[in-house]
Each structure stands twice: as C-alpha cells, then as structure tokens.
C-alpha positions as a LaTeX table, in Angstrom:
\begin{tabular}{lrrr}
\hline
Residue & $x$ (\AA) & $y$ (\AA) & $z$ (\AA) \\
\hline
Asp1 & 13.79 & 15.83 & 20.76 \\
Ser2 & 15.94 & 12.88 & 19.84 \\
Leu3 & 16.61 & 11.93 & 16.23 \\
Asp4 & 14.35 & 8.86 & 16.55 \\
Glu5 & 11.47 & 11.01 & 17.85 \\
Arg6 & 11.91 & 13.40 & 14.92 \\
Arg7 & 11.92 & 10.50 & 12.45 \\
Glu8 & 8.74 & 9.11 & 14.00 \\
Ala9 & 7.02 & 12.51 & 13.90 \\
Leu10 & 8.03 & 12.92 & 10.25 \\
Ser11 & 6.82 & 9.44 & 9.33 \\
Asp12 & 3.37 & 10.29 & 10.74 \\
Arg13 & 3.08 & 13.17 & 8.25 \\
Ile14 & 4.23 & 11.29 & 5.15 \\
Arg15 & 2.09 & 8.91 & 3.13 \\
Val16 & 3.01 & 7.02 & $-0.01$ \\
Ala17 & 0.13 & 5.49 & $-1.95$ \\
Lys18 & $-0.12$ & 3.36 & $-5.08$ \\
Val19 & $-1.48$ & 5.49 & $-7.89$ \\
Lys20 & $-1.28$ & 3.08 & $-10.79$ \\
Thr21 & $-0.96$ & $-0.69$ & $-11.01$ \\
Thr22 & $-0.50$ & $-2.96$ & $-13.95$ \\
Ser23 & $-3.32$ & $-5.29$ & $-14.85$ \\
Ser24 & $-0.98$ & $-8.27$ & $-15.01$ \\
Lys25 & 0.47 & $-7.60$ & $-11.52$ \\
Pro26 & $-2.16$ & $-5.82$ & $-9.38$ \\
Asp27 & $-0.07$ & $-6.22$ & $-6.20$ \\
Glu28 & 2.83 & $-4.25$ & $-7.70$ \\
Ala29 & 2.53 & $-0.53$ & $-8.31$ \\
Ser30 & 3.93 & 1.16 & $-11.38$ \\
Ala31 & 3.47 & 4.63 & $-9.86$ \\
Tyr32 & 3.29 & 6.09 & $-6.35$ \\
Gln33 & 2.07 & 9.38 & $-4.94$ \\
Leu34 & 3.89 & 11.14 & $-2.12$ \\
Thr35 & 1.68 & 13.10 & 0.29 \\
Val36 & 3.09 & 15.33 & 3.03 \\
Thr37 & 0.79 & 16.91 & 5.62 \\
His38 & 1.67 & 19.61 & 8.12 \\
Arg39 & $-0.08$ & 22.51 & 9.87 \\
Asp40 & 2.20 & 24.94 & 8.06 \\
Ala41 & 1.92 & 24.92 & 4.25 \\
Glu42 & 5.50 & 26.14 & 3.78 \\
Thr43 & 6.91 & 23.34 & 5.97 \\
Ala44 & 4.84 & 20.76 & 4.09 \\
Lys45 & 6.15 & 22.05 & 0.74 \\
Lys46 & 9.79 & 22.11 & 1.93 \\
Thr47 & 9.53 & 18.55 & 3.30 \\
His48 & 7.83 & 17.34 & 0.12 \\
Asp49 & 10.45 & 18.94 & $-2.15$ \\
Ala50 & 13.38 & 17.68 & $-0.04$ \\
Leu51 & 12.06 & 14.11 & $-0.18$ \\
Leu52 & 11.63 & 14.26 & $-3.97$ \\
Val53 & 15.12 & 15.71 & $-4.49$ \\
Ala54 & 16.62 & 12.99 & $-2.29$ \\
Trp55 & 14.68 & 10.30 & $-4.18$ \\
Arg56 & 15.79 & 11.59 & $-7.57$ \\
Lys57 & 19.42 & 11.75 & $-6.47$ \\
Ser58 & 19.22 & 8.20 & $-5.18$ \\
Thr59 & 17.92 & 6.97 & $-8.56$ \\
Val60 & 20.74 & 8.43 & $-10.68$ \\
Pro61 & 22.51 & 5.39 & $-12.14$ \\
Leu62 & 26.21 & 4.67 & $-11.63$ \\
Ala63 & 28.59 & 5.04 & $-14.60$ \\
Glu64 & 28.48 & 1.34 & $-15.57$ \\
Thr65 & 24.68 & 1.21 & $-15.44$ \\
Arg66 & 24.49 & 4.53 & $-17.28$ \\
Ala67 & 26.63 & 3.15 & $-20.13$ \\
Arg68 & 24.37 & 0.08 & $-20.39$ \\
Ile69 & 21.23 & 2.27 & $-20.52$ \\
Glu70 & 22.79 & 4.51 & $-23.18$ \\
Gln71 & 23.62 & 1.43 & $-25.27$ \\
Lys72 & 20.03 & 0.16 & $-24.92$ \\
Ile73 & 18.76 & 3.59 & $-26.00$ \\
Gly74 & 20.99 & 3.46 & $-29.10$ \\
Asn75 & 19.80 & $-0.05$ & $-30.00$ \\
Thr76 & 16.15 & 0.89 & $-29.48$ \\
Gln77 & 16.56 & 4.02 & $-31.60$ \\
Ile78 & 17.99 & 1.86 & $-34.44$ \\
Glu79 & 14.97 & $-0.45$ & $-34.17$ \\
Leu80 & 12.65 & 2.57 & $-34.13$ \\
Val81 & 14.21 & 3.90 & $-37.35$ \\
Ala82 & 13.67 & 0.49 & $-38.99$ \\
Val83 & 10.03 & 0.41 & $-37.87$ \\
Asn84 & 9.47 & 3.97 & $-39.16$ \\
Lys85 & 10.91 & 2.99 & $-42.56$ \\
Ser86 & 8.63 & $-0.06$ & $-42.67$ \\
Ile87 & 5.63 & 2.12 & $-41.79$ \\
Glu88 & 6.52 & 4.62 & $-44.55$ \\
Arg89 & 6.88 & 1.80 & $-47.10$ \\
Leu90 & 3.58 & 0.16 & $-46.10$ \\
Glu91 & 1.73 & 3.50 & $-46.05$ \\
Ser92 & 2.92 & 4.18 & $-49.61$ \\
Glu93 & 1.68 & 0.70 & $-50.62$ \\
Leu94 & $-1.64$ & 1.46 & $-48.95$ \\
Leu95 & $-1.95$ & 4.67 & $-50.95$ \\
Ala96 & $-1.24$ & 2.65 & $-54.10$ \\
Gly97 & $-4.29$ & 0.53 & $-53.30$ \\
Arg98 & $-2.54$ & $-2.63$ & $-52.16$ \\
Pro99 & $-3.90$ & $-4.37$ & $-49.02$ \\
Val100 & $-1.65$ & $-3.90$ & $-45.97$ \\
Glu101 & $-2.39$ & $-5.84$ & $-42.79$ \\
Pro102 & 0.64 & $-5.47$ & $-40.45$ \\
Leu103 & 0.44 & $-1.66$ & $-40.34$ \\
Ala104 & $-1.48$ & $-1.51$ & $-37.03$ \\
Met105 & 1.07 & $-3.85$ & $-35.47$ \\
Leu106 & 3.91 & $-1.58$ & $-36.61$ \\
Tyr107 & 2.16 & 1.49 & $-35.17$ \\
Asp108 & 1.96 & $-0.32$ & $-31.81$ \\
Gln109 & 5.62 & $-1.30$ & $-32.04$ \\
Arg110 & 6.63 & 2.30 & $-32.81$ \\
Leu111 & 4.69 & 3.55 & $-29.78$ \\
Lys112 & 6.31 & 0.93 & $-27.53$ \\
Phe113 & 9.79 & 1.93 & $-28.73$ \\
Arg114 & 9.08 & 5.62 & $-28.10$ \\
Ile115 & 7.82 & 4.92 & $-24.58$ \\
Leu116 & 10.80 & 2.67 & $-23.89$ \\
Ile117 & 13.25 & 5.35 & $-25.07$ \\
Asn118 & 11.55 & 8.02 & $-22.92$ \\
Asn119 & 11.64 & 5.75 & $-19.85$ \\
Met120 & 15.34 & 5.02 & $-20.36$ \\
Leu121 & 16.08 & 8.75 & $-20.76$ \\
Asp122 & 14.23 & 9.35 & $-17.48$ \\
Gln123 & 16.37 & 6.68 & $-15.82$ \\
Leu124 & 19.52 & 8.47 & $-16.99$ \\
Asn125 & 18.30 & 11.69 & $-15.39$ \\
Gly126 & 17.46 & 9.98 & $-12.12$ \\
Ala127 & 13.72 & 10.46 & $-12.42$ \\
Asp128 & 12.61 & 6.87 & $-12.20$ \\
Ser129 & 9.21 & 6.04 & $-13.69$ \\
Asp130 & 7.67 & 5.47 & $-10.24$ \\
Val131 & 8.13 & 9.09 & $-9.11$ \\
Val132 & 4.92 & 11.11 & $-9.24$ \\
Val133 & 5.54 & 14.82 & $-8.83$ \\
Ser134 & 2.68 & 16.57 & $-7.06$ \\
Glu135 & 2.08 & 19.52 & $-4.81$ \\
Pro136 & 2.08 & 18.85 & $-1.06$ \\
Thr137 & $-1.33$ & 18.02 & 0.36 \\
Leu138 & $-2.55$ & 20.12 & 3.25 \\
Pro139 & $-4.81$ & 18.52 & 5.85 \\
Asp140 & $-8.56$ & 19.15 & 5.68 \\
Arg141 & $-8.65$ & 19.76 & 9.42 \\
Ser142 & $-6.04$ & 21.18 & 11.75 \\
Thr143 & $-3.55$ & 18.54 & 12.84 \\
Gly144 & $-2.83$ & 20.38 & 16.12 \\
Val145 & $-4.76$ & 20.16 & 19.38 \\
Pro146 & $-8.19$ & 21.78 & 18.95 \\
Thr147 & $-8.53$ & 25.21 & 20.60 \\
Leu148 & $-11.82$ & 24.27 & 22.27 \\
Leu149 & $-10.15$ & 21.33 & 24.00 \\
Ile150 & $-7.37$ & 23.55 & 25.33 \\
Val151 & $-9.90$ & 26.09 & 26.69 \\
Ala152 & $-11.99$ & 23.33 & 28.35 \\
Leu153 & $-8.94$ & 21.77 & 30.00 \\
Ala154 & $-7.76$ & 25.20 & 31.25 \\
Ala155 & $-11.22$ & 25.89 & 32.75 \\
Ile156 & $-11.26$ & 22.52 & 34.55 \\
Ala157 & $-7.73$ & 23.08 & 35.86 \\
Ala158 & $-8.68$ & 26.58 & 37.10 \\
Phe159 & $-11.78$ & 25.23 & 38.87 \\
Leu160 & $-9.77$ & 22.45 & 40.58 \\
Leu161 & $-7.07$ & 24.93 & 41.60 \\
Ala162 & $-9.66$ & 27.35 & 43.05 \\
Ala163 & $-11.38$ & 24.54 & 44.98 \\
Ala164 & $-8.04$ & 23.32 & 46.37 \\
Trp165 & $-7.15$ & 26.88 & 47.40 \\
Ala166 & $-10.50$ & 27.36 & 49.19 \\
Leu167 & $-10.13$ & 24.05 & 51.06 \\
Leu168 & $-6.55$ & 24.90 & 52.03 \\
Arg169 & $-7.57$ & 28.35 & 53.36 \\
Thr170 & $-10.41$ & 26.83 & 55.38 \\
Ala171 & $-8.09$ & 24.18 & 56.81 \\
Val172 & $-5.49$ & 26.79 & 57.81 \\
Lys173 & $-8.16$ & 29.01 & 59.47 \\
His174 & $-9.52$ & 26.14 & 61.56 \\
Ser175 & $-6.10$ & 24.86 & 62.56 \\
Gly176 & $-5.18$ & 28.23 & 64.15 \\
Ser177 & $-8.32$ & 28.48 & 66.33 \\
Pro178 & $-8.71$ & 26.46 & 69.52 \\
Gly179 & $-10.90$ & 23.40 & 69.20 \\
Pro180 & $-13.79$ & 22.44 & 71.55 \\
Gln181 & $-12.78$ & 22.31 & 75.20 \\
Ser182 & $-13.50$ & 19.32 & 77.36 \\
Ser183 & $-14.08$ & 19.66 & 81.09 \\
\hline
\end{tabular}
C-alpha cells in the first residue's frame, strides 16, 4: 500500500462532528467530537488516542503566545478578586437589610471570569476548548466483507470452474476420436 492509499483508508474511518454550536454563530462549532471506527477495537482505540495526542501537541502555544496568555490570566485574576470583594461587600449590605440590585450582575461576571481563566489555563496546556475527549466508537455492523457474500461468491466460482472443466474434458475426448467419414 502506498502512503496515499493508507491516508485514504484512514480518512474513511475517522469522522469529526460538531457537538456544540453557539446560538449567535450556528455555522461555527464550539466543540467537536472525534469518532474512529475499525473492525478491531484495539486498533480503533490506538488510532483515536494517537490523533488526540497529536492534536493536543499541535495546540501547545509558543513561548511568546504563552507569555501573553499568562499575562491575561493574571489580569483576569485581579479582576476576579475585585469582583469577589464587591460581592462580599454587597452581600454584607444585603444582610444589613439594604436593597442591593447589581448583585446578580456581579455573580454573572464572577462566573465569566472563572470560565475565562479555566479556558486560558487549558490553552496553556495545549488542550484547546474544541477538543472533546471520548472513547473510540465501534461500528454497529462489521465493516469487513460479509461472510455470506464470500461463501456465495466461492460457490459460484466453484460451479463455473466445474462447468468449464466438464466442457474441456468433453472437448478433449471428442477431438481425439475420428469424426464422421464421408465416402
């Protein structure tokens, strides 16, 4: 097999599907699922794992990008501390019986900062947010040639071979005997 044939065979067993899309951009996926099918479960798992390892390695940021991400994490953590202090202050005012309206907004902001920090930490580790880790999927039916088809084709081939052999024997018998004589 040539390298191109191997690539084509591998591409037939790999599927990548959108798992999650954003409501604002339905054409763009925010998460994908990798599915690898193969007759052999061990081969499917090895292929699946190798593809995920290669993807993760390819997403590890370079030193300059890494420094920028680390700086963004630091800035976001400072903002998160400020939001937490504001929440603590407003919660104490709420306990004192004073009306507090922006508390829900601050809770949302705190959640957004936490998610943002986690996503940036994932980027530093090379696990981009669009990688979905899952077990390899095995096919529902065998992906090989069905056994019944192989048996049927072998029976047809045997019948044709036997018929050809019988015709050949008959032709050889008649060619050795003298034909009708004319006078």
